[in-house]
């Protein structure tokens, strides 16, 4: 069976981008491109500006925040490791966390990073507590204290097993210099982006480039590359042309490279590619409040009408494997037995026939006067989502489901998702280390589209109750039982159509070594990188 439509659409889009790139490249000359990559300088690229790097808010680029700021602990592939806290203890009842703060650490402005500075950061974060309630710990955190310069303590109302995970993610629990705060507050902005991290920000030309210099006083492993210039190039093909011309050394990220680019450079001596293990799940969320999608048989038919293998091969050239479940089995607590919805158009049609959705003369099914017409909302900034949308519109149309497509700018798209103003919508689960606990905890409130999509499910209350118990359970076996219960119900409810498992991708100068991926999908491991002396 051939599935050429998505592939042709994808390549046509790339050809258009290539033409645009050849025109735009000249606009990116100037100071940002003045210095080629050297042993001490790495030219990185991103599709947009670094933006507001306040570590207690959510507007800035996370890879840049990882360069500047640090948290109490690090999340690694080998578990939790000390960072600004050199050790910690947890009380027997699981409610009190005591951290011993590392000595000799200073912020980029010379301010000492002691327990009092840590408390100042937590005070600023808690002042804006309502903004961070997507973190379950915000509902349970009772008080904090710094009895001396080396001791920081957190008191919880109840045990909370994901506590260390949430303290170790990029934001909001990263530490900024108290001198950079505005009267002890960060909720309305900061004076400067001053952290304790391995790099410090020295210059920003908005929408052109940013310069990061190695922190000469860094307490940990010193970066081998002393200067990183982050250049802003929105267009995919323009980025690749810049790499070929030696104007950038590294392209890195989930959405910074297309599959054609990765395949083009396989086996190249001048450039290398890298692909991470699955980081998150690309999915379509079905709104159960829609009168058509309220019928579980319709949702199941859509599952069987979705050719995930064709999408994986035709759109992503196997760089994103097909997804059978909401979370990959490699995610903690998600290695459970679920029966995948296999691609089978005949079965999908039979399900709709049996459910009373009869094909009309115009090729559209209907039941009790309700025509099977649905909208699919996608982020217009994503070429990939548009390509997949057009493919699914064609495939579902064969089944007698008329799908109208609507692309919206990112903020409008997210607002509609949050408010449940969609029939079907693209979404991506949060990825490691937020999955599954944080993304599932957020299903119980209007954070993304999950809440609205699940609201009409008959077992919504039981799913939410299981998730709530998960958050406070100190028994790993019981947590696994609860995760299995919740994930099995969501799978059987067919409210999510998993498409592919996203991966991080990298394309880089072959002389650049140490390129890889970490447990945190947003962290670019610059500290491990160096240029080969040849």
XYZ file of C-alpha atoms in Angstrom, residues 16-512:
497
model
C 9.112 26.296 -1.125
C 11.210 26.820 1.987
C 14.406 26.275 0.006
C 13.462 29.026 -2.422
C 12.640 31.330 0.489
C 15.900 30.410 2.185
C 17.994 31.367 -0.844
C 16.414 34.823 -0.728
C 16.562 35.292 3.026
C 20.115 34.190 3.670
C 21.550 37.568 2.731
C 19.510 39.204 5.482
C 21.401 37.240 8.134
C 24.837 38.689 7.453
C 26.380 41.201 9.832
C 27.704 41.180 13.377
C 25.950 37.925 14.313
C 27.912 36.130 11.614
C 31.172 37.997 12.079
C 32.963 35.111 13.793
C 33.232 31.593 12.453
C 33.219 28.618 14.800
C 36.573 28.186 16.514
C 37.920 26.064 19.329
C 36.549 28.604 21.816
C 33.417 29.788 19.973
C 30.345 27.774 19.014
C 27.707 29.245 16.705
C 24.320 27.833 17.658
C 20.962 28.637 16.062
C 17.331 28.951 17.104
C 14.196 29.852 15.209
C 13.377 32.765 17.521
C 14.903 35.151 20.025
C 15.870 34.066 23.563
C 13.052 36.348 24.829
C 12.374 36.901 28.559
C 14.734 34.620 30.492
C 13.179 35.246 33.897
C 13.524 31.733 35.384
C 10.315 32.053 37.408
C 8.097 32.687 34.378
C 7.469 30.843 31.121
C 8.224 33.114 28.172
C 11.936 32.473 27.635
C 13.758 29.791 25.699
C 14.383 26.864 28.018
C 17.745 25.864 26.532
C 19.007 29.394 27.377
C 17.614 29.240 30.907
C 19.435 25.926 31.367
C 22.685 27.689 30.463
C 22.183 30.515 32.954
C 20.392 29.065 35.956
C 20.525 26.084 38.239
C 18.195 24.281 40.606
C 18.668 22.570 43.947
C 19.128 19.190 42.266
C 19.801 17.838 38.785
C 17.727 15.201 36.998
C 20.037 12.826 35.132
C 19.759 9.492 33.380
C 21.174 7.967 36.554
C 18.649 9.637 38.846
C 18.823 12.730 41.039
C 22.219 14.361 41.512
C 23.335 17.224 43.770
C 23.455 20.691 42.246
C 23.039 23.844 44.346
C 22.135 21.482 47.165
C 25.038 19.122 47.839
C 22.779 16.756 49.806
C 19.240 16.423 51.143
C 17.144 14.392 53.537
C 13.438 13.608 53.655
C 11.585 13.084 56.920
C 10.043 9.693 57.660
C 6.534 11.023 57.084
C 7.589 12.427 53.687
C 6.566 15.970 54.555
C 9.843 17.760 55.342
C 12.722 18.199 52.889
C 16.005 19.530 54.250
C 18.697 20.651 51.809
C 22.328 21.335 52.626
C 23.359 24.164 50.322
C 26.675 23.911 48.500
C 29.366 26.283 49.778
C 31.383 28.603 47.548
C 28.771 29.146 44.823
C 28.202 32.683 43.577
C 25.858 34.220 41.052
C 27.296 35.836 37.925
C 27.174 39.215 39.703
C 29.232 37.944 42.633
C 26.321 37.532 45.053
C 26.678 34.495 47.302
C 24.227 31.686 46.568
C 23.449 30.478 50.077
C 20.261 29.260 51.766
C 19.083 32.853 52.229
C 19.358 33.462 48.474
C 17.502 30.190 47.836
C 14.736 31.275 50.206
C 14.504 34.658 48.465
C 13.873 32.806 45.210
C 11.201 30.579 46.734
C 9.550 33.623 48.304
C 9.393 35.272 44.881
C 7.986 32.118 43.287
C 5.370 31.639 46.004
C 4.296 35.266 45.695
C 3.071 34.239 42.242
C 1.809 30.830 43.371
C -1.349 30.894 41.242
C 0.779 30.987 38.075
C 2.471 27.719 39.002
C -0.465 25.558 40.065
C 0.197 23.204 37.150
C 2.738 21.833 39.616
C 0.876 19.746 42.161
C 3.413 20.659 44.839
C 2.075 24.223 44.810
C -1.142 22.913 46.365
C 0.750 21.042 49.065
C 3.661 23.338 49.936
C 3.023 24.696 53.423
C 6.067 26.813 54.290
C 9.803 27.280 53.721
C 12.641 28.386 55.953
C 16.383 29.037 55.973
C 17.511 28.656 59.593
C 21.108 29.351 58.572
C 23.206 30.032 55.465
C 23.733 26.329 54.735
C 20.251 24.935 55.417
C 17.067 25.291 53.401
C 13.893 23.465 54.391
C 10.516 22.843 52.744
C 7.426 21.742 54.678
C 4.603 19.953 52.861
C 1.011 19.368 53.964
C 1.183 15.786 52.709
C 3.758 13.437 51.177
C 4.391 14.089 47.503
C 6.599 11.642 45.594
C 7.294 13.813 42.459
C 8.701 16.579 44.686
C 12.338 16.160 43.630
C 11.364 15.981 39.961
C 9.520 19.280 40.151
C 12.380 20.920 42.037
C 14.774 19.805 39.327
C 12.950 20.923 36.166
C 14.049 24.000 34.250
C 11.454 26.349 35.715
C 10.148 27.812 37.936
C 12.555 26.558 40.655
C 15.762 27.866 39.089
C 17.711 30.413 41.104
C 18.316 34.033 40.075
C 20.453 36.540 41.959
C 18.365 38.357 44.587
C 19.975 41.592 43.347
C 18.359 41.005 39.941
C 14.879 40.888 41.472
C 12.603 43.908 41.626
C 12.116 44.611 45.342
C 12.370 40.906 46.095
C 9.857 39.986 43.408
C 10.086 38.353 39.979
C 6.422 38.092 38.956
C 6.532 41.440 37.124
C 9.968 40.986 35.614
C 13.610 41.112 36.664
C 16.437 43.618 36.256
C 18.855 41.183 34.628
C 19.237 37.479 33.856
C 21.801 36.538 36.505
C 22.158 32.900 37.567
C 24.849 30.523 38.836
C 25.089 28.419 35.666
C 28.065 27.537 33.466
C 27.349 30.415 31.075
C 26.381 34.041 31.525
C 24.514 36.241 29.070
C 26.662 39.132 27.840
C 24.793 40.559 24.860
C 21.431 40.383 23.106
C 20.426 41.972 19.810
C 16.699 41.258 19.680
C 15.656 38.891 16.905
C 19.250 38.694 15.647
C 21.561 36.991 18.142
C 22.576 36.495 21.770
C 26.043 35.934 23.206
C 26.810 33.664 26.168
C 30.265 33.624 27.778
C 31.610 30.849 30.006
C 31.296 31.593 33.728
C 34.913 31.744 34.898
C 33.798 31.278 38.509
C 31.566 28.275 37.855
C 31.670 25.771 40.706
C 31.116 22.675 38.536
C 32.613 21.248 35.361
C 34.053 24.140 33.366
C 32.766 24.514 29.798
C 35.398 23.732 27.163
C 33.742 26.123 24.731
C 34.127 29.636 26.089
C 31.704 31.545 23.899
C 28.341 30.574 22.404
C 26.637 32.809 19.865
C 22.965 31.975 19.352
C 21.764 33.228 15.983
C 18.105 33.709 15.146
C 17.115 32.098 11.823
C 13.394 31.325 11.560
C 13.524 29.439 8.254
C 14.492 25.774 8.209
C 16.351 25.753 4.910
C 18.143 29.005 5.687
C 19.504 27.368 8.843
C 20.849 24.445 6.826
C 22.459 26.738 4.265
C 24.102 28.655 7.124
C 25.474 25.369 8.489
C 26.888 24.427 5.082
C 28.573 27.840 4.789
C 30.172 27.449 8.218
C 28.159 30.305 9.742
C 26.677 28.006 12.368
C 28.040 24.804 13.894
C 25.009 23.140 15.452
C 21.282 22.765 14.778
C 19.564 21.031 17.720
C 15.977 20.402 18.790
C 12.713 18.605 18.120
C 11.363 21.078 15.591
C 14.554 22.601 14.226
C 15.191 19.922 11.615
C 13.059 17.990 9.158
C 13.538 14.350 8.261
C 14.814 15.148 4.755
C 17.684 17.180 6.211
C 18.726 14.397 8.564
C 18.648 11.809 5.789
C 20.585 14.060 3.426
C 23.607 14.193 5.748
C 23.731 10.558 6.820
C 27.174 9.273 5.978
C 28.541 12.791 5.439
C 32.154 13.367 6.481
C 31.658 17.098 6.955
C 28.454 16.963 9.019
C 27.059 14.547 11.580
C 23.527 13.756 12.756
C 22.132 12.506 16.068
C 18.704 11.286 17.146
C 17.481 10.882 20.720
C 15.217 8.224 22.164
C 11.498 9.222 22.331
C 10.952 12.398 24.353
C 7.203 13.005 24.068
C 4.116 11.932 22.132
C 2.648 13.769 19.166
C -1.124 13.276 19.372
C -4.579 14.446 18.377
C -6.988 15.192 21.220
C -10.670 14.450 20.607
C -13.158 16.665 22.406
C -15.637 14.332 24.078
C -18.074 17.227 24.534
C -18.616 17.410 20.774
C -21.941 15.642 19.969
C -20.287 13.463 17.324
C -17.160 12.642 19.301
C -19.261 11.976 22.400
C -19.973 8.623 20.724
C -17.112 6.348 21.787
C -17.647 4.240 18.662
C -16.767 7.272 16.536
C -13.598 7.813 18.558
C -12.637 4.157 18.152
C -13.296 4.326 14.402
C -10.980 7.339 14.130
C -8.298 5.408 15.980
C -8.477 2.540 13.477
C -8.578 5.004 10.543
C -5.269 6.606 11.556
C -2.260 5.116 9.808
C 0.528 5.937 12.246
C 3.095 3.935 10.279
C 2.371 5.941 7.126
C 2.794 9.194 9.065
C 6.033 7.980 10.636
C 7.475 6.939 7.289
C 5.931 9.469 4.922
C 6.312 12.607 7.030
C 9.156 11.799 9.406
C 11.124 9.204 7.406
C 11.222 7.010 10.522
C 12.877 9.702 12.674
C 9.735 9.654 14.821
C 8.486 6.095 15.474
C 4.736 5.388 15.315
C 2.957 5.734 18.652
C 0.437 3.173 19.867
C -0.160 4.651 23.318
C -0.391 8.021 25.016
C 3.088 7.623 26.531
C 6.009 5.558 25.278
C 6.741 2.418 27.241
C 10.151 3.823 28.132
C 8.449 6.479 30.288
C 8.323 5.599 34.018
C 5.134 3.733 35.045
C 3.978 3.486 31.405
C 5.278 0.039 30.479
C 1.845 -1.549 30.702
C -0.121 -3.935 28.487
C -2.549 -2.026 26.279
C -4.153 -3.323 23.091
C -3.175 -0.880 20.300
C -5.771 0.424 17.860
C -4.403 -1.123 14.674
C -4.862 0.630 11.350
C -7.826 -1.020 9.655
C -10.139 1.064 7.468
C -12.592 -1.809 6.984
C -12.916 -2.229 10.730
C -13.358 1.526 11.169
C -16.164 1.555 8.608
C -17.829 -1.469 10.215
C -17.740 0.227 13.629
C -19.479 3.317 12.239
C -22.058 1.239 10.375
C -22.880 -0.733 13.510
C -23.174 2.479 15.521
C -25.798 3.822 13.108
C -23.628 6.312 11.208
C -24.823 5.670 7.665
C -23.079 6.869 4.521
C -24.992 9.549 2.618
C -25.187 10.031 -1.138
C -22.730 12.929 -0.822
C -20.153 10.685 0.810
C -20.708 12.039 4.337
C -22.082 9.862 7.127
C -24.996 10.959 9.288
C -27.033 9.735 12.226
C -30.372 11.117 13.433
C -29.923 14.138 11.179
C -26.419 14.908 12.484
C -23.836 14.968 9.716
C -20.361 13.671 10.483
C -18.504 16.967 10.059
C -15.579 17.814 12.326
C -12.906 20.487 12.562
C -9.195 19.816 13.066
C -7.252 22.680 14.642
C -3.491 22.917 14.279
C -0.679 25.361 14.993
C -0.142 27.320 11.779
C 3.523 27.779 12.700
C 4.029 24.018 12.342
C 4.565 22.817 8.778
C 4.453 19.245 10.062
C 1.013 19.615 11.652
C -0.365 21.118 8.454
C 1.036 18.225 6.433
C -0.438 15.610 8.771
C -3.763 17.486 8.851
C -4.102 17.368 5.079
C -3.265 13.676 5.032
C -5.824 12.850 7.749
C -8.454 15.007 6.069
C -8.012 12.856 2.966
C -7.982 9.545 4.871
C -10.951 10.307 7.127
C -12.839 11.547 4.083
C -12.675 8.028 2.629
C -14.529 6.862 5.727
C -17.330 9.388 5.279
C -16.032 11.906 7.829
C -15.768 15.427 6.483
C -12.914 17.269 8.198
C -12.350 21.007 7.887
C -8.863 22.267 8.701
C -8.010 25.452 10.570
C -4.530 26.696 11.341
C -4.079 29.405 13.955
C -1.110 31.299 15.374
C 0.376 29.656 18.438
C -1.228 31.813 21.127
C -4.705 31.650 19.596
C -4.316 27.913 19.049
C -3.326 27.412 22.706
C -6.147 29.639 23.979
C -8.717 27.626 22.033
C -7.193 24.406 23.319
C -7.298 25.542 26.934
C -10.910 26.718 26.618
C -12.122 23.584 24.847
C -12.959 25.428 21.620
C -12.093 22.586 19.272
C -13.391 19.291 17.880
C -10.005 17.751 17.225
C -6.683 19.402 17.973
C -2.988 18.632 17.768
C -1.128 18.414 21.023
C 2.144 17.078 22.397
C 2.480 15.546 25.825
C 4.924 17.322 28.102
C 7.829 14.933 27.714
C 10.535 13.928 30.150
C 10.927 14.638 33.005
C 7.337 15.949 33.271
C 5.705 12.726 32.057
C 3.646 11.057 33.156
C 3.055 12.609 36.586
C 2.906 16.367 35.815
C 1.052 16.113 32.514
C -1.502 13.761 34.059
C -1.921 15.947 37.148
C -2.743 18.847 34.820
C -5.564 16.836 33.217
C -7.704 17.730 36.221
C -7.735 21.469 35.438
C -7.869 23.789 32.438
C -4.169 23.813 31.588
C -4.302 22.425 28.044
C -7.049 20.652 26.115
C -7.119 17.495 28.228
C -9.643 18.771 30.759
C -12.223 19.834 28.185
C -11.686 16.715 26.078
C -12.209 14.379 29.043
C -14.993 16.305 30.754
C -17.846 14.265 29.263
C -16.212 10.884 29.864
C -18.351 8.698 32.142
C -15.237 7.628 34.075
C -13.674 11.117 34.329
C -14.275 11.275 38.086
C -12.594 7.904 38.673
C -9.618 8.815 36.462
C -9.142 12.098 38.324
C -9.389 10.338 41.680
C -6.688 7.863 40.636
C -4.415 10.714 39.505
C -4.976 12.575 42.774
C -4.030 9.510 44.796
C -0.958 8.981 42.612
C 0.419 12.347 43.622
C 0.447 11.593 47.346
C 1.143 7.855 47.298
C 4.436 6.846 48.909
C 4.038 3.225 47.840
C 5.637 2.595 44.429
C 3.569 -0.550 43.854
C 0.353 1.324 44.578
C 1.426 4.158 42.267
C 1.966 1.673 39.461
C -1.518 0.228 40.038
C -3.032 3.701 39.873
C -1.089 4.717 36.757
C -2.143 1.458 35.115
C -5.775 2.129 36.015
C -5.793 5.725 34.725
C -3.830 5.022 31.543
C -5.921 1.955 30.720
C -9.153 3.916 31.082
C -7.864 6.796 28.952
C -6.726 4.322 26.305
C -10.052 2.481 26.273
C -11.914 5.794 26.163
C -10.045 6.480 22.881
C -9.912 10.198 23.666
C -6.339 10.573 22.387
C -5.038 9.519 18.985
C -1.277 8.986 19.448
C 0.583 9.632 16.188
C 4.337 9.430 16.700
C 6.876 9.600 19.483
C 8.828 12.827 19.137
C 12.600 12.761 19.205
C 15.276 15.394 19.632
C 17.431 15.836 16.548
C 20.849 17.337 15.881
C 22.821 18.244 12.762
C 26.311 19.626 13.321
C 29.838 20.243 12.115
C 31.754 16.963 12.268
C 34.573 18.685 14.171
C 32.187 19.396 17.054
